[in-house]
């Protein structure tokens, strides 16, 4: 059985090494290089803004415009993508992940035309990591081109589950700027870096999985190495309208999810990220979030900490969650809170009111939970989260609560 690309086989031979001599019709990014300002204080955002400004001022940008705050589409993107199926890495691959941005539309088409498996990340990772694009039987080239558009991705795709054991042979990402050394700058939201890290976490890619980006020549610029961080994704191939650059980049790609870079808000918006965090936590890995300090394993609580709130009121260390789905089950909420790292010591479930009270040991823990739960979705609903006001016991009619378990671990009441 032939090994998969990136698994136990040598890297594909270089198409053209960075810095190789160019043919008579090839152009370098000299004009843009001269436009870019550099210096010790240059930042990633400086480089982004200068690239966006240059592409607009020189009318290199294509729809949608303006290109600011986007992976820029550019004139000549289809020509740049024509190099893609000629790469040895493409020929060897069976499953290819391509980002959903406009300049990579033709790359998606070539994957489908070659009858390879096309995976596209879900928008903003809200509903999962990948969608698999499945064209209708007997699809013509015109239909395949429609499948490669954003509308086609919506109409002809199905989600790929976390347990699918998918193996990705080749990855295509968008870029705002990239260097011949393979260093990359995206639009600043970190999705490509996070997608790759999540693929590492689920075992879909390895350090040997090639990464390709498709850009205009003006986007190939010098990037100071000092700007790179461990979680930044590098690229192995750069395709432009005039060049194929094999970067020979030896800088390690992300080895997994850097949880210390993940906020509670991000975790609340991405169910698959919560699932991966739960898996890694079960495996004994450090999954402490950027803004979510947690008690060390085995930390004990005093009897006072474990004492339930007085029956006559909801204390100021309690959080109220509202707008729960009508069919929500307390077990679903329990699992989600645990995955977020904000499991309370007690939970009061108010199913008929579509709400619940989370009781924490102190106001600081309650405030931390509120921060982590901003934007959190349960089912189809975005929940409302507020610090609970003091209430009389009569206000909690129809609720269900139990005492915390005496095992020094957060316990959640409910069936």
PDB file of N, CA and C in Angstrom, residues 200-296:
ATOM      1  N   UNK A 200      -3.416  18.838  14.235  1.00  0.00           N
ATOM      2  CA  UNK A 200      -2.366  18.110  14.949  1.00  0.00           C
ATOM      3  C   UNK A 200      -2.963  17.386  16.145  1.00  0.00           C
ATOM      4  N   UNK A 201      -3.813  18.087  16.895  1.00  0.00           N
ATOM      5  CA  UNK A 201      -4.407  17.525  18.102  1.00  0.00           C
ATOM      6  C   UNK A 201      -5.241  16.287  17.797  1.00  0.00           C
ATOM      7  N   UNK A 202      -5.945  16.302  16.671  1.00  0.00           N
ATOM      8  CA  UNK A 202      -6.794  15.162  16.324  1.00  0.00           C
ATOM      9  C   UNK A 202      -6.059  14.125  15.482  1.00  0.00           C
ATOM     10  N   UNK A 203      -4.748  14.328  15.256  1.00  0.00           N
ATOM     11  CA  UNK A 203      -3.945  13.340  14.547  1.00  0.00           C
ATOM     12  C   UNK A 203      -4.121  13.351  13.044  1.00  0.00           C
ATOM     13  N   UNK A 204      -4.638  14.455  12.476  1.00  0.00           N
ATOM     14  CA  UNK A 204      -4.901  14.514  11.034  1.00  0.00           C
ATOM     15  C   UNK A 204      -3.673  14.909  10.226  1.00  0.00           C
ATOM     16  N   UNK A 205      -2.717  15.613  10.832  1.00  0.00           N
ATOM     17  CA  UNK A 205      -1.494  16.027  10.133  1.00  0.00           C
ATOM     18  C   UNK A 205      -0.295  15.738  11.016  1.00  0.00           C
ATOM     19  N   UNK A 206       0.878  15.770  10.384  1.00  0.00           N
ATOM     20  CA  UNK A 206       2.139  15.593  11.097  1.00  0.00           C
ATOM     21  C   UNK A 206       3.101  16.685  10.655  1.00  0.00           C
ATOM     22  N   UNK A 207       4.288  16.716  11.226  1.00  0.00           N
ATOM     23  CA  UNK A 207       5.277  17.720  10.837  1.00  0.00           C
ATOM     24  C   UNK A 207       5.650  17.593   9.362  1.00  0.00           C
ATOM     25  N   UNK A 208       5.476  16.416   8.790  1.00  0.00           N
ATOM     26  CA  UNK A 208       5.835  16.213   7.389  1.00  0.00           C
ATOM     27  C   UNK A 208       4.748  16.555   6.401  1.00  0.00           C
ATOM     28  N   UNK A 209       3.555  16.971   6.868  1.00  0.00           N
ATOM     29  CA  UNK A 209       2.467  17.316   5.948  1.00  0.00           C
ATOM     30  C   UNK A 209       2.759  18.650   5.275  1.00  0.00           C
ATOM     31  N   UNK A 210       2.868  18.684   3.943  1.00  0.00           N
ATOM     32  CA  UNK A 210       3.213  19.945   3.269  1.00  0.00           C
ATOM     33  C   UNK A 210       2.103  20.982   3.378  1.00  0.00           C
ATOM     34  N   UNK A 211       2.522  22.250   3.432  1.00  0.00           N
ATOM     35  CA  UNK A 211       1.598  23.381   3.496  1.00  0.00           C
ATOM     36  C   UNK A 211       1.889  24.308   2.317  1.00  0.00           C
ATOM     37  N   UNK A 212       0.836  24.692   1.596  1.00  0.00           N
ATOM     38  CA  UNK A 212       0.935  25.528   0.400  1.00  0.00           C
ATOM     39  C   UNK A 212       0.172  26.816   0.637  1.00  0.00           C
ATOM     40  N   UNK A 213       0.668  27.925   0.090  1.00  0.00           N
ATOM     41  CA  UNK A 213      -0.117  29.154   0.066  1.00  0.00           C
ATOM     42  C   UNK A 213      -0.101  29.718  -1.340  1.00  0.00           C
ATOM     43  N   UNK A 214      -1.172  30.425  -1.716  1.00  0.00           N
ATOM     44  CA  UNK A 214      -1.335  30.999  -3.058  1.00  0.00           C
ATOM     45  C   UNK A 214      -1.510  32.501  -2.894  1.00  0.00           C
ATOM     46  N   UNK A 215      -0.574  33.278  -3.432  1.00  0.00           N
ATOM     47  CA  UNK A 215      -0.560  34.725  -3.217  1.00  0.00           C
ATOM     48  C   UNK A 215      -0.123  35.448  -4.489  1.00  0.00           C
ATOM     49  N   UNK A 216      -0.311  36.762  -4.507  1.00  0.00           N
ATOM     50  CA  UNK A 216       0.245  37.605  -5.557  1.00  0.00           C
ATOM     51  C   UNK A 216       1.730  37.801  -5.294  1.00  0.00           C
ATOM     52  N   UNK A 217       2.486  38.075  -6.350  1.00  0.00           N
ATOM     53  CA  UNK A 217       3.927  38.295  -6.181  1.00  0.00           C
ATOM     54  C   UNK A 217       4.239  39.393  -5.166  1.00  0.00           C
ATOM     55  N   UNK A 218       3.394  40.415  -5.111  1.00  0.00           N
ATOM     56  CA  UNK A 218       3.674  41.526  -4.201  1.00  0.00           C
ATOM     57  C   UNK A 218       3.521  41.133  -2.743  1.00  0.00           C
ATOM     58  N   UNK A 219       2.902  39.977  -2.478  1.00  0.00           N
ATOM     59  CA  UNK A 219       2.728  39.529  -1.099  1.00  0.00           C
ATOM     60  C   UNK A 219       3.935  38.745  -0.586  1.00  0.00           C
ATOM     61  N   UNK A 220       4.903  38.474  -1.461  1.00  0.00           N
ATOM     62  CA  UNK A 220       6.119  37.773  -1.056  1.00  0.00           C
ATOM     63  C   UNK A 220       7.134  38.831  -0.635  1.00  0.00           C
ATOM     64  N   UNK A 221       7.348  38.947   0.658  1.00  0.00           N
ATOM     65  CA  UNK A 221       8.171  40.020   1.219  1.00  0.00           C
ATOM     66  C   UNK A 221       9.063  39.452   2.321  1.00  0.00           C
ATOM     67  N   UNK A 222      10.004  40.255   2.763  1.00  0.00           N
ATOM     68  CA  UNK A 222      10.814  39.867   3.912  1.00  0.00           C
ATOM     69  C   UNK A 222       9.992  40.062   5.190  1.00  0.00           C
ATOM     70  N   UNK A 223      10.038  39.064   6.057  1.00  0.00           N
ATOM     71  CA  UNK A 223       9.345  39.123   7.348  1.00  0.00           C
ATOM     72  C   UNK A 223      10.385  38.912   8.437  1.00  0.00           C
ATOM     73  N   UNK A 224      10.532  39.848   9.360  1.00  0.00           N
ATOM     74  CA  UNK A 224      11.520  39.669  10.438  1.00  0.00           C
ATOM     75  C   UNK A 224      11.224  38.418  11.257  1.00  0.00           C
ATOM     76  N   UNK A 225      12.248  37.619  11.503  1.00  0.00           N
ATOM     77  CA  UNK A 225      12.052  36.387  12.262  1.00  0.00           C
ATOM     78  C   UNK A 225      11.558  36.674  13.675  1.00  0.00           C
ATOM     79  N   UNK A 226      11.906  37.846  14.191  1.00  0.00           N
ATOM     80  CA  UNK A 226      11.499  38.191  15.551  1.00  0.00           C
ATOM     81  C   UNK A 226       9.981  38.244  15.702  1.00  0.00           C
ATOM     82  N   UNK A 227       9.245  38.384  14.591  1.00  0.00           N
ATOM     83  CA  UNK A 227       7.781  38.461  14.667  1.00  0.00           C
ATOM     84  C   UNK A 227       7.136  37.096  14.812  1.00  0.00           C
ATOM     85  N   UNK A 228       7.888  36.034  14.530  1.00  0.00           N
ATOM     86  CA  UNK A 228       7.305  34.698  14.561  1.00  0.00           C
ATOM     87  C   UNK A 228       7.169  34.179  15.981  1.00  0.00           C
ATOM     88  N   UNK A 229       6.056  33.469  16.218  1.00  0.00           N
ATOM     89  CA  UNK A 229       5.818  32.811  17.501  1.00  0.00           C
ATOM     90  C   UNK A 229       5.651  31.311  17.268  1.00  0.00           C
ATOM     91  N   UNK A 230       5.718  30.542  18.347  1.00  0.00           N
ATOM     92  CA  UNK A 230       5.673  29.084  18.224  1.00  0.00           C
ATOM     93  C   UNK A 230       4.382  28.588  17.590  1.00  0.00           C
ATOM     94  N   UNK A 231       3.283  29.325  17.771  1.00  0.00           N
ATOM     95  CA  UNK A 231       2.003  28.862  17.236  1.00  0.00           C
ATOM     96  C   UNK A 231       1.789  29.283  15.788  1.00  0.00           C
ATOM     97  N   UNK A 232       2.738  30.034  15.193  1.00  0.00           N
ATOM     98  CA  UNK A 232       2.579  30.502  13.816  1.00  0.00           C
ATOM     99  C   UNK A 232       2.870  29.382  12.824  1.00  0.00           C
ATOM    100  N   UNK A 233       1.995  29.224  11.844  1.00  0.00           N
ATOM    101  CA  UNK A 233       2.152  28.201  10.817  1.00  0.00           C
ATOM    102  C   UNK A 233       3.087  28.697   9.728  1.00  0.00           C
ATOM    103  N   UNK A 234       4.008  27.845   9.295  1.00  0.00           N
ATOM    104  CA  UNK A 234       4.899  28.164   8.180  1.00  0.00           C
ATOM    105  C   UNK A 234       4.449  27.393   6.944  1.00  0.00           C
ATOM    106  N   UNK A 235       4.995  27.770   5.771  1.00  0.00           N
ATOM    107  CA  UNK A 235       4.573  27.137   4.522  1.00  0.00           C
ATOM    108  C   UNK A 235       5.780  26.534   3.808  1.00  0.00           C
ATOM    109  N   UNK A 236       5.496  25.505   3.009  1.00  0.00           N
ATOM    110  CA  UNK A 236       6.535  24.801   2.253  1.00  0.00           C
ATOM    111  C   UNK A 236       6.567  25.206   0.789  1.00  0.00           C
ATOM    112  N   UNK A 237       5.412  25.618   0.261  1.00  0.00           N
ATOM    113  CA  UNK A 237       5.324  26.026  -1.138  1.00  0.00           C
ATOM    114  C   UNK A 237       4.559  27.339  -1.231  1.00  0.00           C
ATOM    115  N   UNK A 238       5.066  28.246  -2.072  1.00  0.00           N
ATOM    116  CA  UNK A 238       4.390  29.510  -2.359  1.00  0.00           C
ATOM    117  C   UNK A 238       4.109  29.544  -3.849  1.00  0.00           C
ATOM    118  N   UNK A 239       2.836  29.696  -4.212  1.00  0.00           N
ATOM    119  CA  UNK A 239       2.445  29.771  -5.615  1.00  0.00           C
ATOM    120  C   UNK A 239       1.996  31.192  -5.922  1.00  0.00           C
ATOM    121  N   UNK A 240       2.600  31.808  -6.919  1.00  0.00           N
ATOM    122  CA  UNK A 240       2.212  33.145  -7.381  1.00  0.00           C
ATOM    123  C   UNK A 240       1.898  33.041  -8.871  1.00  0.00           C
ATOM    124  N   UNK A 241       1.391  34.103  -9.478  1.00  0.00           N
ATOM    125  CA  UNK A 241       1.134  34.036 -10.923  1.00  0.00           C
ATOM    126  C   UNK A 241       2.390  33.753 -11.747  1.00  0.00           C
ATOM    127  N   UNK A 242       3.575  34.060 -11.216  1.00  0.00           N
ATOM    128  CA  UNK A 242       4.798  33.904 -12.011  1.00  0.00           C
ATOM    129  C   UNK A 242       5.777  32.891 -11.452  1.00  0.00           C
ATOM    130  N   UNK A 243       5.552  32.402 -10.239  1.00  0.00           N
ATOM    131  CA  UNK A 243       6.587  31.579  -9.603  1.00  0.00           C
ATOM    132  C   UNK A 243       5.999  30.440  -8.787  1.00  0.00           C
ATOM    133  N   UNK A 244       6.815  29.406  -8.638  1.00  0.00           N
ATOM    134  CA  UNK A 244       6.606  28.374  -7.630  1.00  0.00           C
ATOM    135  C   UNK A 244       7.852  28.385  -6.763  1.00  0.00           C
ATOM    136  N   UNK A 245       7.673  28.668  -5.490  1.00  0.00           N
ATOM    137  CA  UNK A 245       8.795  28.750  -4.554  1.00  0.00           C
ATOM    138  C   UNK A 245       8.710  27.596  -3.582  1.00  0.00           C
ATOM    139  N   UNK A 246       9.734  26.780  -3.524  1.00  0.00           N
ATOM    140  CA  UNK A 246       9.855  25.767  -2.484  1.00  0.00           C
ATOM    141  C   UNK A 246      10.726  26.379  -1.393  1.00  0.00           C
ATOM    142  N   UNK A 247      10.148  26.610  -0.240  1.00  0.00           N
ATOM    143  CA  UNK A 247      10.829  27.415   0.775  1.00  0.00           C
ATOM    144  C   UNK A 247      11.947  26.670   1.493  1.00  0.00           C
ATOM    145  N   UNK A 248      11.836  25.347   1.580  1.00  0.00           N
ATOM    146  CA  UNK A 248      12.814  24.597   2.373  1.00  0.00           C
ATOM    147  C   UNK A 248      12.774  24.978   3.841  1.00  0.00           C
ATOM    148  N   UNK A 249      11.624  25.460   4.305  1.00  0.00           N
ATOM    149  CA  UNK A 249      11.514  25.951   5.685  1.00  0.00           C
ATOM    150  C   UNK A 249      11.742  24.813   6.677  1.00  0.00           C
ATOM    151  N   UNK A 250      12.663  25.044   7.592  1.00  0.00           N
ATOM    152  CA  UNK A 250      12.970  24.036   8.603  1.00  0.00           C
ATOM    153  C   UNK A 250      12.418  24.404   9.979  1.00  0.00           C
ATOM    154  N   UNK A 251      11.790  25.553  10.063  1.00  0.00           N
ATOM    155  CA  UNK A 251      11.199  25.944  11.344  1.00  0.00           C
ATOM    156  C   UNK A 251      10.041  24.999  11.665  1.00  0.00           C
ATOM    157  N   UNK A 252      10.000  24.432  12.864  1.00  0.00           N
ATOM    158  CA  UNK A 252       8.925  23.480  13.187  1.00  0.00           C
ATOM    159  C   UNK A 252       7.551  24.130  13.103  1.00  0.00           C
ATOM    160  N   UNK A 253       6.606  23.373  12.614  1.00  0.00           N
ATOM    161  CA  UNK A 253       5.218  23.832  12.608  1.00  0.00           C
ATOM    162  C   UNK A 253       4.633  23.627  14.007  1.00  0.00           C
ATOM    163  N   UNK A 254       3.476  24.233  14.286  1.00  0.00           N
ATOM    164  CA  UNK A 254       2.867  24.073  15.612  1.00  0.00           C
ATOM    165  C   UNK A 254       2.709  22.601  15.972  1.00  0.00           C
ATOM    166  N   UNK A 255       3.073  22.270  17.211  1.00  0.00           N
ATOM    167  CA  UNK A 255       3.026  20.873  17.661  1.00  0.00           C
ATOM    168  C   UNK A 255       1.684  20.506  18.274  1.00  0.00           C
ATOM    169  N   UNK A 256       0.753  21.433  18.279  1.00  0.00           N
ATOM    170  CA  UNK A 256      -0.561  21.202  18.867  1.00  0.00           C
ATOM    171  C   UNK A 256      -1.172  22.526  19.281  1.00  0.00           C
ATOM    172  N   UNK A 257      -2.264  22.467  19.989  1.00  0.00           N
ATOM    173  CA  UNK A 257      -2.976  23.675  20.405  1.00  0.00           C
ATOM    174  C   UNK A 257      -2.252  24.317  21.578  1.00  0.00           C
ATOM    175  N   UNK A 258      -1.920  25.593  21.441  1.00  0.00           N
ATOM    176  CA  UNK A 258      -1.319  26.350  22.536  1.00  0.00           C
ATOM    177  C   UNK A 258      -2.458  26.910  23.388  1.00  0.00           C
ATOM    178  N   UNK A 259      -2.870  26.156  24.380  1.00  0.00           N
ATOM    179  CA  UNK A 259      -4.055  26.535  25.162  1.00  0.00           C
ATOM    180  C   UNK A 259      -3.868  27.867  25.866  1.00  0.00           C
ATOM    181  N   UNK A 260      -2.636  28.214  26.182  1.00  0.00           N
ATOM    182  CA  UNK A 260      -2.383  29.489  26.861  1.00  0.00           C
ATOM    183  C   UNK A 260      -2.669  30.680  25.960  1.00  0.00           C
ATOM    184  N   UNK A 261      -2.871  30.432  24.652  1.00  0.00           N
ATOM    185  CA  UNK A 261      -3.232  31.502  23.712  1.00  0.00           C
ATOM    186  C   UNK A 261      -4.739  31.558  23.472  1.00  0.00           C
ATOM    187  N   UNK A 262      -5.473  30.583  24.011  1.00  0.00           N
ATOM    188  CA  UNK A 262      -6.915  30.481  23.772  1.00  0.00           C
ATOM    189  C   UNK A 262      -7.666  31.179  24.891  1.00  0.00           C
ATOM    190  N   UNK A 263      -8.627  32.015  24.510  1.00  0.00           N
ATOM    191  CA  UNK A 263      -9.433  32.717  25.510  1.00  0.00           C
ATOM    192  C   UNK A 263     -10.683  31.913  25.833  1.00  0.00           C
ATOM    193  N   UNK A 264     -11.266  32.220  26.975  1.00  0.00           N
ATOM    194  CA  UNK A 264     -12.534  31.596  27.352  1.00  0.00           C
ATOM    195  C   UNK A 264     -13.616  31.904  26.321  1.00  0.00           C
ATOM    196  N   UNK A 265     -13.597  33.120  25.771  1.00  0.00           N
ATOM    197  CA  UNK A 265     -14.603  33.501  24.782  1.00  0.00           C
ATOM    198  C   UNK A 265     -14.488  32.628  23.534  1.00  0.00           C
ATOM    199  N   UNK A 266     -13.248  32.405  23.046  1.00  0.00           N
ATOM    200  CA  UNK A 266     -13.056  31.540  21.880  1.00  0.00           C
ATOM    201  C   UNK A 266     -13.568  30.138  22.161  1.00  0.00           C
ATOM    202  N   UNK A 267     -13.244  29.632  23.341  1.00  0.00           N
ATOM    203  CA  UNK A 267     -13.658  28.276  23.695  1.00  0.00           C
ATOM    204  C   UNK A 267     -15.177  28.168  23.720  1.00  0.00           C
ATOM    205  N   UNK A 268     -15.842  29.222  24.205  1.00  0.00           N
ATOM    206  CA  UNK A 268     -17.292  29.201  24.278  1.00  0.00           C
ATOM    207  C   UNK A 268     -17.959  29.184  22.919  1.00  0.00           C
ATOM    208  N   UNK A 269     -17.276  29.703  21.893  1.00  0.00           N
ATOM    209  CA  UNK A 269     -17.869  29.790  20.564  1.00  0.00           C
ATOM    210  C   UNK A 269     -17.563  28.596  19.679  1.00  0.00           C
ATOM    211  N   UNK A 270     -16.640  27.718  20.103  1.00  0.00           N
ATOM    212  CA  UNK A 270     -16.192  26.622  19.238  1.00  0.00           C
ATOM    213  C   UNK A 270     -16.362  25.286  19.947  1.00  0.00           C
ATOM    214  N   UNK A 271     -17.480  24.608  19.722  1.00  0.00           N
ATOM    215  CA  UNK A 271     -17.703  23.327  20.395  1.00  0.00           C
ATOM    216  C   UNK A 271     -16.581  22.314  20.147  1.00  0.00           C
ATOM    217  N   UNK A 272     -16.026  22.266  18.929  1.00  0.00           N
ATOM    218  CA  UNK A 272     -14.983  21.273  18.652  1.00  0.00           C
ATOM    219  C   UNK A 272     -13.722  21.575  19.455  1.00  0.00           C
ATOM    220  N   UNK A 273     -13.469  22.861  19.698  1.00  0.00           N
ATOM    221  CA  UNK A 273     -12.313  23.221  20.511  1.00  0.00           C
ATOM    222  C   UNK A 273     -12.517  22.764  21.951  1.00  0.00           C
ATOM    223  N   UNK A 274     -13.755  22.874  22.438  1.00  0.00           N
ATOM    224  CA  UNK A 274     -14.054  22.388  23.786  1.00  0.00           C
ATOM    225  C   UNK A 274     -13.866  20.874  23.864  1.00  0.00           C
ATOM    226  N   UNK A 275     -14.285  20.174  22.809  1.00  0.00           N
ATOM    227  CA  UNK A 275     -14.127  18.721  22.799  1.00  0.00           C
ATOM    228  C   UNK A 275     -12.657  18.316  22.804  1.00  0.00           C
ATOM    229  N   UNK A 276     -11.855  19.006  22.003  1.00  0.00           N
ATOM    230  CA  UNK A 276     -10.426  18.701  21.963  1.00  0.00           C
ATOM    231  C   UNK A 276      -9.772  19.015  23.296  1.00  0.00           C
ATOM    232  N   UNK A 277     -10.202  20.099  23.929  1.00  0.00           N
ATOM    233  CA  UNK A 277      -9.631  20.452  25.235  1.00  0.00           C
ATOM    234  C   UNK A 277      -9.973  19.385  26.266  1.00  0.00           C
ATOM    235  N   UNK A 278     -11.206  18.903  26.211  1.00  0.00           N
ATOM    236  CA  UNK A 278     -11.612  17.864  27.156  1.00  0.00           C
ATOM    237  C   UNK A 278     -10.773  16.607  26.944  1.00  0.00           C
ATOM    238  N   UNK A 279     -10.533  16.236  25.705  1.00  0.00           N
ATOM    239  CA  UNK A 279      -9.720  15.060  25.407  1.00  0.00           C
ATOM    240  C   UNK A 279      -8.300  15.219  25.943  1.00  0.00           C
ATOM    241  N   UNK A 280      -7.725  16.396  25.692  1.00  0.00           N
ATOM    242  CA  UNK A 280      -6.342  16.604  26.116  1.00  0.00           C
ATOM    243  C   UNK A 280      -6.248  16.689  27.637  1.00  0.00           C
ATOM    244  N   UNK A 281      -7.280  17.240  28.267  1.00  0.00           N
ATOM    245  CA  UNK A 281      -7.289  17.286  29.728  1.00  0.00           C
ATOM    246  C   UNK A 281      -7.360  15.871  30.293  1.00  0.00           C
ATOM    247  N   UNK A 282      -8.187  15.026  29.671  1.00  0.00           N
ATOM    248  CA  UNK A 282      -8.282  13.636  30.116  1.00  0.00           C
ATOM    249  C   UNK A 282      -6.961  12.901  29.934  1.00  0.00           C
ATOM    250  N   UNK A 283      -6.169  13.341  28.937  1.00  0.00           N
ATOM    251  CA  UNK A 283      -4.865  12.726  28.681  1.00  0.00           C
ATOM    252  C   UNK A 283      -3.775  13.282  29.585  1.00  0.00           C
ATOM    253  N   UNK A 284      -4.136  14.211  30.475  1.00  0.00           N
ATOM    254  CA  UNK A 284      -3.181  14.747  31.437  1.00  0.00           C
ATOM    255  C   UNK A 284      -2.385  15.934  30.956  1.00  0.00           C
ATOM    256  N   UNK A 285      -2.799  16.559  29.850  1.00  0.00           N
ATOM    257  CA  UNK A 285      -2.063  17.712  29.325  1.00  0.00           C
ATOM    258  C   UNK A 285      -2.511  18.992  30.020  1.00  0.00           C
ATOM    259  N   UNK A 286      -1.622  19.984  30.001  1.00  0.00           N
ATOM    260  CA  UNK A 286      -1.951  21.284  30.583  1.00  0.00           C
ATOM    261  C   UNK A 286      -2.841  22.038  29.607  1.00  0.00           C
ATOM    262  N   UNK A 287      -4.074  22.300  29.984  1.00  0.00           N
ATOM    263  CA  UNK A 287      -5.027  22.977  29.100  1.00  0.00           C
ATOM    264  C   UNK A 287      -5.478  24.304  29.708  1.00  0.00           C
ATOM    265  N   UNK A 288      -4.618  24.909  30.513  1.00  0.00           N
ATOM    266  CA  UNK A 288      -4.947  26.194  31.130  1.00  0.00           C
ATOM    267  C   UNK A 288      -5.103  27.254  30.055  1.00  0.00           C
ATOM    268  N   UNK A 289      -6.197  28.000  30.115  1.00  0.00           N
ATOM    269  CA  UNK A 289      -6.487  29.015  29.117  1.00  0.00           C
ATOM    270  C   UNK A 289      -5.779  30.326  29.443  1.00  0.00           C
ATOM    271  N   UNK A 290      -5.751  31.198  28.449  1.00  0.00           N
ATOM    272  CA  UNK A 290      -5.091  32.491  28.599  1.00  0.00           C
ATOM    273  C   UNK A 290      -5.680  33.300  29.753  1.00  0.00           C
ATOM    274  N   UNK A 291      -7.006  33.279  29.865  1.00  0.00           N
ATOM    275  CA  UNK A 291      -7.663  34.071  30.903  1.00  0.00           C
ATOM    276  C   UNK A 291      -8.463  33.184  31.845  1.00  0.00           C
ATOM    277  N   UNK A 292      -8.015  31.939  32.014  1.00  0.00           N
ATOM    278  CA  UNK A 292      -8.781  31.028  32.849  1.00  0.00           C
ATOM    279  C   UNK A 292      -7.940  30.237  33.809  1.00  0.00           C
ATOM    280  N   UNK A 293      -7.368  30.851  34.871  1.00  0.00           N
ATOM    281  CA  UNK A 293      -6.604  30.079  35.847  1.00  0.00           C
ATOM    282  C   UNK A 293      -7.481  29.030  36.504  1.00  0.00           C
ATOM    283  N   UNK A 294      -6.907  27.884  36.750  1.00  0.00           N
ATOM    284  CA  UNK A 294      -7.653  26.790  37.359  1.00  0.00           C
ATOM    285  C   UNK A 294      -6.950  26.317  38.611  1.00  0.00           C
ATOM    286  N   UNK A 295      -7.722  25.705  39.496  1.00  0.00           N
ATOM    287  CA  UNK A 295      -7.122  25.139  40.691  1.00  0.00           C
ATOM    288  C   UNK A 295      -6.250  23.960  40.306  1.00  0.00           C
ATOM    289  N   UNK A 296      -5.089  23.788  40.951  1.00  0.00           N
ATOM    290  CA  UNK A 296      -4.235  22.650  40.618  1.00  0.00           C
ATOM    291  C   UNK A 296      -4.917  21.345  40.963  1.00  0.00           C
TER     292      UNK A 296
END
